[in-house]
Short mmCIF file of C-alpha atoms in Angstrom, two decimals:
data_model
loop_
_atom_site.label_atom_id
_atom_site.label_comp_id
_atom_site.label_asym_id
_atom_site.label_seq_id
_atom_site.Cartn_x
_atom_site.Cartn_y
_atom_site.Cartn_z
CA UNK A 75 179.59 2.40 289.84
CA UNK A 76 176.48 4.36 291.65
CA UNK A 77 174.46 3.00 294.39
CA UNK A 78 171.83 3.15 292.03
CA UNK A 79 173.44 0.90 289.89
CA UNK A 80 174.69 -1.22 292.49
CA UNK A 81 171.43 -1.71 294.12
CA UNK A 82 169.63 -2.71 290.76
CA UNK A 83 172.69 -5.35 290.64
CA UNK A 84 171.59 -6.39 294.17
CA UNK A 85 167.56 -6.85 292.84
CA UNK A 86 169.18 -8.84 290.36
CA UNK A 87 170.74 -10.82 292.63
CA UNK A 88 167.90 -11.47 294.96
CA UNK A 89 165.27 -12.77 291.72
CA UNK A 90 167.76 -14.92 290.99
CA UNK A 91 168.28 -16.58 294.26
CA UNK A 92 164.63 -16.42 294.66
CA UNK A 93 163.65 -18.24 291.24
CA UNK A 94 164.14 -21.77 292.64
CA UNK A 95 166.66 -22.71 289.89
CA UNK A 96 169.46 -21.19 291.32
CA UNK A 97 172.62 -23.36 291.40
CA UNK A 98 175.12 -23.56 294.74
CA UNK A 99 177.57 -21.59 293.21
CA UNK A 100 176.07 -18.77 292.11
CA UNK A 101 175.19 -18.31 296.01
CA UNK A 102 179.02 -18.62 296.48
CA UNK A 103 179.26 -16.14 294.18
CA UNK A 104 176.66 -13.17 295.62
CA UNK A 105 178.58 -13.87 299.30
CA UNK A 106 181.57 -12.98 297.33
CA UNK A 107 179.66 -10.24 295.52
CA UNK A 108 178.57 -8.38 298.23
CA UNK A 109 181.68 -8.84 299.85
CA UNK A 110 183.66 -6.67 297.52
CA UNK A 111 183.38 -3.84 299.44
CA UNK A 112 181.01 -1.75 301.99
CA UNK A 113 179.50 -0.03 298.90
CA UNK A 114 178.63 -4.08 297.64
CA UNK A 115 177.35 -4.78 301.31
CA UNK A 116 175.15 -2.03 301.86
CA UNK A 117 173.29 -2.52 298.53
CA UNK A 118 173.11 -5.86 299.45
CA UNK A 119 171.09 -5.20 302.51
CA UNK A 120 168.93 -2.13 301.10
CA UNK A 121 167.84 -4.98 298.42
CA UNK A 122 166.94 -7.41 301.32
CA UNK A 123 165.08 -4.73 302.92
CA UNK A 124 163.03 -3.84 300.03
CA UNK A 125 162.54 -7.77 298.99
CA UNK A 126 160.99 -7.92 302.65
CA UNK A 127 158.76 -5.51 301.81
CA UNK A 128 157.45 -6.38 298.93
CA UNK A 129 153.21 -8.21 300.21
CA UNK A 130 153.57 -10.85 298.18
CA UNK A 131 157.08 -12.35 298.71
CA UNK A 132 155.92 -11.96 302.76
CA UNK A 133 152.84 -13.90 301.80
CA UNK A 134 155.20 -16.55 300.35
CA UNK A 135 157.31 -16.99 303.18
CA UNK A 136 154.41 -17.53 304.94
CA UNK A 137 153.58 -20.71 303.45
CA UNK A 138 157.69 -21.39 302.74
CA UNK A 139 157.10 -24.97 303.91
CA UNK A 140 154.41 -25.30 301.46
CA UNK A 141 155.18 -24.59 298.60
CA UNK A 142 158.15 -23.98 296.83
CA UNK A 143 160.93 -21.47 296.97
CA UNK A 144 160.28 -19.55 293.49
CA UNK A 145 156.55 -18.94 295.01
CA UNK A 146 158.43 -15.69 296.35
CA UNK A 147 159.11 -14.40 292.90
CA UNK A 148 156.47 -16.08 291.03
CA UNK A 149 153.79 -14.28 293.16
CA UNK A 150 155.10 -10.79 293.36
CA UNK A 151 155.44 -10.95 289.83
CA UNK A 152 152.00 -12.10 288.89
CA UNK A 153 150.58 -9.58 291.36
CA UNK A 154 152.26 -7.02 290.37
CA UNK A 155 152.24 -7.83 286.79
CA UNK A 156 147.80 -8.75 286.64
CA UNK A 157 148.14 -5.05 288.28
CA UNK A 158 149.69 -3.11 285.80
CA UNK A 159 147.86 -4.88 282.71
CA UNK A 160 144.75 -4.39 284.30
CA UNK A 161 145.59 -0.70 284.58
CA UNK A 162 146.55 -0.24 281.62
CA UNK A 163 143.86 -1.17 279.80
CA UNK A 164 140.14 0.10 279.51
CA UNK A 165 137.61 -1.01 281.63
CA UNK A 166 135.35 -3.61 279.42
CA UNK A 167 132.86 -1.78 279.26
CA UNK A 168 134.72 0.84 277.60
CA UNK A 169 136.34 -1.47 275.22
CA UNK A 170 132.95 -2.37 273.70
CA UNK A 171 131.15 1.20 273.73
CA UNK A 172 134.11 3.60 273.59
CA UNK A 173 134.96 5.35 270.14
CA UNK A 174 138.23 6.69 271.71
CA UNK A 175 140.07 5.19 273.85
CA UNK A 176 144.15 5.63 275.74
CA UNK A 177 146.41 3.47 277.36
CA UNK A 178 148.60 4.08 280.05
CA UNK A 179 151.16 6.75 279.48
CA UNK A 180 149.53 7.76 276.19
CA UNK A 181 147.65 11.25 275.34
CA UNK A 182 145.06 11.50 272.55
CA UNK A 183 143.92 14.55 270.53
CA UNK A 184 140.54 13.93 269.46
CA UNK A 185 138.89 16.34 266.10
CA UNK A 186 135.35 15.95 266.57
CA UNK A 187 132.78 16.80 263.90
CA UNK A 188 131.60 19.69 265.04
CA UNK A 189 135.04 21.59 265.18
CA UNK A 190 134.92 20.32 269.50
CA UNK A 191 138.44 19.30 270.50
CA UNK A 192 139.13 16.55 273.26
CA UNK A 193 142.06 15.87 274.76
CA UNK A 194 141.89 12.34 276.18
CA UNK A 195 144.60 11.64 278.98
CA UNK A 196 146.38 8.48 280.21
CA UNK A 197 143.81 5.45 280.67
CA UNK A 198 140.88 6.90 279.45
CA UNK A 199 137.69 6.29 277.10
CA UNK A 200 135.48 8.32 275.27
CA UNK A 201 132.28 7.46 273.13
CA UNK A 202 130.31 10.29 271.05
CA UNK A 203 127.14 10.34 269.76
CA UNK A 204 125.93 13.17 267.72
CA UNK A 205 122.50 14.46 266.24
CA UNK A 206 120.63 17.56 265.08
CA UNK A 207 119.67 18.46 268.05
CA UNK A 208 122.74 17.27 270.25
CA UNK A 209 125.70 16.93 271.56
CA UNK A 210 126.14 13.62 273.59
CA UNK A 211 129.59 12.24 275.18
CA UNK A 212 130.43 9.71 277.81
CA UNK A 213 132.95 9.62 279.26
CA UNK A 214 134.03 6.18 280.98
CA UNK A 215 136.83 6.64 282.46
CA UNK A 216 140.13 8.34 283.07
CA UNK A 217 140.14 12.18 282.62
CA UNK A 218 139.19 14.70 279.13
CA UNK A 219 139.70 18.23 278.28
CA UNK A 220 137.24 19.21 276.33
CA UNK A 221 137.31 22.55 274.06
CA UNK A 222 133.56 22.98 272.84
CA UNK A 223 133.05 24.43 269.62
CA UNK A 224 130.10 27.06 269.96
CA UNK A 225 126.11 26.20 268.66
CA UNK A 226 123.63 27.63 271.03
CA UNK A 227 120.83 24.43 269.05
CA UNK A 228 123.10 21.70 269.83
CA UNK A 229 124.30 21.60 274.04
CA UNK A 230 127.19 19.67 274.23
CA UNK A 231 127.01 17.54 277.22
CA UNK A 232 129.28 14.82 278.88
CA UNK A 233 128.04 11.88 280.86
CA UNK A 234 130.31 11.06 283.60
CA UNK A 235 129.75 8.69 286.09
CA UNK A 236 126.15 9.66 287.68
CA UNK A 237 125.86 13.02 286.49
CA UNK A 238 126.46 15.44 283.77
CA UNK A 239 128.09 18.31 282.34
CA UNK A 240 126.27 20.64 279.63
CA UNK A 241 128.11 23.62 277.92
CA UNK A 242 127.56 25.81 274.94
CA UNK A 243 130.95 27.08 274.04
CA UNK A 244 133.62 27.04 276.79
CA UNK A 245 137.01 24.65 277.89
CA UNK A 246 136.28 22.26 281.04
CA UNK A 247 137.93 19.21 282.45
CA UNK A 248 136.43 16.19 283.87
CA UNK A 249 138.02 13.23 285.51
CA UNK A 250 136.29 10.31 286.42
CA UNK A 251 139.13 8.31 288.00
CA UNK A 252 138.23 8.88 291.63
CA UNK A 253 134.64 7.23 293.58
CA UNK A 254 133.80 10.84 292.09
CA UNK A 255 133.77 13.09 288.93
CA UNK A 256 136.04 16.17 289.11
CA UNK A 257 134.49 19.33 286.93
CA UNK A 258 136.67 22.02 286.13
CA UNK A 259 136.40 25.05 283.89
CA UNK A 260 139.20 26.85 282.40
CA UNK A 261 136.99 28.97 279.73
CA UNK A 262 133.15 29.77 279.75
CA UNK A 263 130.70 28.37 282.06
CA UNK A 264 128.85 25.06 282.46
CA UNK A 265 125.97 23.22 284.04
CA UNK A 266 126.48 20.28 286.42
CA UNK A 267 123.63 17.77 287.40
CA UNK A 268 124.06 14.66 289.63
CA UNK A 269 121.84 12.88 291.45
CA UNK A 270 118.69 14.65 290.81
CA UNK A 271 119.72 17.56 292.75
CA UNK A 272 119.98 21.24 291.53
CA UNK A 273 121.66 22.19 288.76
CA UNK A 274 125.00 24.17 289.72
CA UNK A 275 126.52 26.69 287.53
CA UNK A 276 130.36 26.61 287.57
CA UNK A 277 132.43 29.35 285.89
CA UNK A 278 136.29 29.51 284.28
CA UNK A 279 138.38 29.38 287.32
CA UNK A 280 136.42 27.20 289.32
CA UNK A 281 135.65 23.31 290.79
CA UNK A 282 133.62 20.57 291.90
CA UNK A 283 133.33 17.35 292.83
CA UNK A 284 129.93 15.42 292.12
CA UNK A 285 129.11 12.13 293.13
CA UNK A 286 125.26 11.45 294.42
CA UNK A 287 125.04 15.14 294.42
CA UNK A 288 127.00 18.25 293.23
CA UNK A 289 129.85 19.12 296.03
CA UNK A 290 130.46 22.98 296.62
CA UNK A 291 132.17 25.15 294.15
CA UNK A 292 136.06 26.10 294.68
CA UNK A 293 138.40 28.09 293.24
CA UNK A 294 141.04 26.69 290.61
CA UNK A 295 144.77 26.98 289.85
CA UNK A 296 144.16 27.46 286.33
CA UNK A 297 147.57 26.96 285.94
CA UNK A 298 148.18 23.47 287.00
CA UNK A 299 144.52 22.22 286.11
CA UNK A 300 145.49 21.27 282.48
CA UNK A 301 148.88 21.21 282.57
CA UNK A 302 148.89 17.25 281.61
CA UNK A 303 147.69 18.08 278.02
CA UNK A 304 150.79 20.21 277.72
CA UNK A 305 152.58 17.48 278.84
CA UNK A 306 153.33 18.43 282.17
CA UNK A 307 152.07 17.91 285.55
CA UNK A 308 152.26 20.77 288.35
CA UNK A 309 152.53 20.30 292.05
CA UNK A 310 151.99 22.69 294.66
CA UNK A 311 152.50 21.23 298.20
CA UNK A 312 150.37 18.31 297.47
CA UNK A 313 150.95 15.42 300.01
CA UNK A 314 153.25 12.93 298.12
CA UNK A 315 150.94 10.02 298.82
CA UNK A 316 148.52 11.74 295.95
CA UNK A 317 151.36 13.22 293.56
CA UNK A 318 152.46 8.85 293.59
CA UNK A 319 149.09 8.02 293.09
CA UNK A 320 148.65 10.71 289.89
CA UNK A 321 152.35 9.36 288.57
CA UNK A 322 151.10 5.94 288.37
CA UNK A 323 148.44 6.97 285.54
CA UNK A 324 151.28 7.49 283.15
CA UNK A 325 154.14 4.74 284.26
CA UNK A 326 153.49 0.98 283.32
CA UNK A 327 153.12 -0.86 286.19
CA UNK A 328 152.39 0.27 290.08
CA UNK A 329 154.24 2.28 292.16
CA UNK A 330 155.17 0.99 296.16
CA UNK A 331 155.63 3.13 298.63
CA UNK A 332 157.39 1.59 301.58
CA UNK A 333 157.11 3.94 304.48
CA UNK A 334 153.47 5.57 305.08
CA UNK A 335 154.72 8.65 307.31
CA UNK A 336 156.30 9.77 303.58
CA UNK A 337 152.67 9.55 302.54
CA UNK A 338 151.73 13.09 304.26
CA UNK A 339 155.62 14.90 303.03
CA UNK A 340 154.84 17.80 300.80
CA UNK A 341 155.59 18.04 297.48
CA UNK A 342 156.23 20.75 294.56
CA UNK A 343 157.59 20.35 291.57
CA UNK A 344 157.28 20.20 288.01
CA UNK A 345 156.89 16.77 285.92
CA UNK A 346 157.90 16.23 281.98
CA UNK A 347 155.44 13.34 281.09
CA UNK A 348 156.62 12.78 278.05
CA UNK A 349 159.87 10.98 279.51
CA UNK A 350 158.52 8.56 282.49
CA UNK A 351 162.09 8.33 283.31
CA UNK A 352 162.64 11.65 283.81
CA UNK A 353 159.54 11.81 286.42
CA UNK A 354 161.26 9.05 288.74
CA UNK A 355 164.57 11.19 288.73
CA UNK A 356 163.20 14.33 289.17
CA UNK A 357 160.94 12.83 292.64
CA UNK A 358 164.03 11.48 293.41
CA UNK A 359 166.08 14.85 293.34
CA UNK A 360 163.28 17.06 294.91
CA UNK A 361 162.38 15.02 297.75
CA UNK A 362 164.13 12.66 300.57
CA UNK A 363 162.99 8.90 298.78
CA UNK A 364 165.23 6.47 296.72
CA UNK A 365 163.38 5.35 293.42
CA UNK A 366 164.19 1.68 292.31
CA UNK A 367 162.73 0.21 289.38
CA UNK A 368 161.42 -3.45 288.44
CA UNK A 369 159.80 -4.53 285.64
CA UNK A 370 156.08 -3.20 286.04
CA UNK A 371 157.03 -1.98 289.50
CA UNK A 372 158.26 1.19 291.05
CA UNK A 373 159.53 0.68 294.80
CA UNK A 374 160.07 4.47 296.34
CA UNK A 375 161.51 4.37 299.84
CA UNK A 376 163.45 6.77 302.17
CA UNK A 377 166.55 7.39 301.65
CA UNK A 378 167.95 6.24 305.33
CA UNK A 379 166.46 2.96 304.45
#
């Protein structure tokens, strides 16, 4: 059997003892469990260490003497799972004005009437509103390619946030995940407007940021900036603290990391999104962490730990 595996038995375990309804004997029986050899033991304790980490079982024993003993698991599942449904769905306000919309893990090609294409990524909405004279799109939240079908009468211009983004014909990017919008523009050239300030004029193979005003313009890896609607996503010594937080749009649930000086570690790599499983193993094999998995959570640690 592989640590893996044995450590997943040790979780097990540990919810079990944890859920308040846990008998004498099946105590008896972990001792014996984990005694089965060092393999058993030291799975044993790398489970203890994570439970330990884990905010809300600390918050629980806490107030052991309070409440009861299942509080432990009861409350880091609640947490965790109120978390990951909330992510996963729109915001409300997109729910009730969005025409398109994603949930987590799922891409979305959108046909729009005017021979546009949008590619909506994980956790986003989109609404569209059309007339002779033009174009109109917000954009909600989450992230959108958008490939703009040409017609010099009608501009074609996406709301995002507290700005916008006009283009005649061209391929740009914006993500509104962040406090700010991300432009970027693989094709053409658009106009970006936020905050009253003066328009900027951003070409293919470059980048802002916009939130009361436009940022400054920087170059872009037009190879990695769309990747995700080919189903990939591209790293290039980004700190691993930010490649986490951009694997979390596309995994149900949240991902922990345990040990912030891993937060800065540099990472490069290539990620299949269309197999979430595949993304945990393949952080797993390029960089110095362990990946365990819960239900709606993702605990990455060390690997000395």
């Amino acid at each position: 059997m592989s640590r893996i595996d044995l450590e997943n038995q040790a979780l097990d375990w540990l919810v079990e003892l944890h859920s308040g309804r846990v008998e004498a004997g099946r105590r008896r029986e972990f001792i014996q469990w984990r005694a089965q050899s060092p393999e058993h033991e030291s799975a044993a304790r790398s489970a203890e260490a994570l439970w330990g980490a884990l905010p809300a079982t600390r918050v629980a024993r806490r107030h052991r003497l309070l409440r009861p003993r299942r509080l432990a698991v009861v409350a880091a599942a609640a947490c965790v799972a109120a978390l990951a449904v909330a992510a996963a769905l729109p915001t409300p306000v997109a729910g009730i004005y969005a025409d398109y919309a994603t949930r987590t893990g799922e891409r979305r090609l959108v046909e729009l009437a005017d021979g546009s294409r949008v590619w909506l990524n994980s956790a986003s909405a989109l609404s569209v509103d059309f007339s002779a004279s033009r174009r109109s799109l917000r954009l909600y939240g989450g992230e959108a390619l958008f490939e703009v079908a040409k017609d010099a009468q009608r501009p074609f211009v996406v709301h995002a946030g507290d700005g916008e983004v006009t283009a005649v014909g061209t391929r740009f990017d914006v993500d509104s995940r962040g406090p700010g919008v991300q432009v970027a523009v693989t094709e053409g050239v658009v106009r970006v407007e936020a905050g009253g300030k003066p328009a900027v004029r951003l070409a293919a193979g470059e980048r802002l940021a916009y939130q009361a005003a436009p940022g400054p313009v920087q170059p872009l890896d037009l190879d990695s900036a769309s990747a995700w609607q080919r189903g990939k996503l591209i790293f290039n010594q980004r700190p691993l603290g930010e490649v986490l937080a951009e694997l979390e749009r596309y995994l149900p649930g949240r991902i922990l990391l345990t040990d912030e000086a891993l937060r800065r570690h540099k990472v490069s790599g290539v990620f299949d999104l269309d197999d979430p499983d595949a993304l945990l193993q393949t952080l797993q094999r390029l960089q110095p962490v362990r990946v365990t998995r819960l239900p709606w959570l993702v605990v990455v640690r060390p690997v000395s730990s």
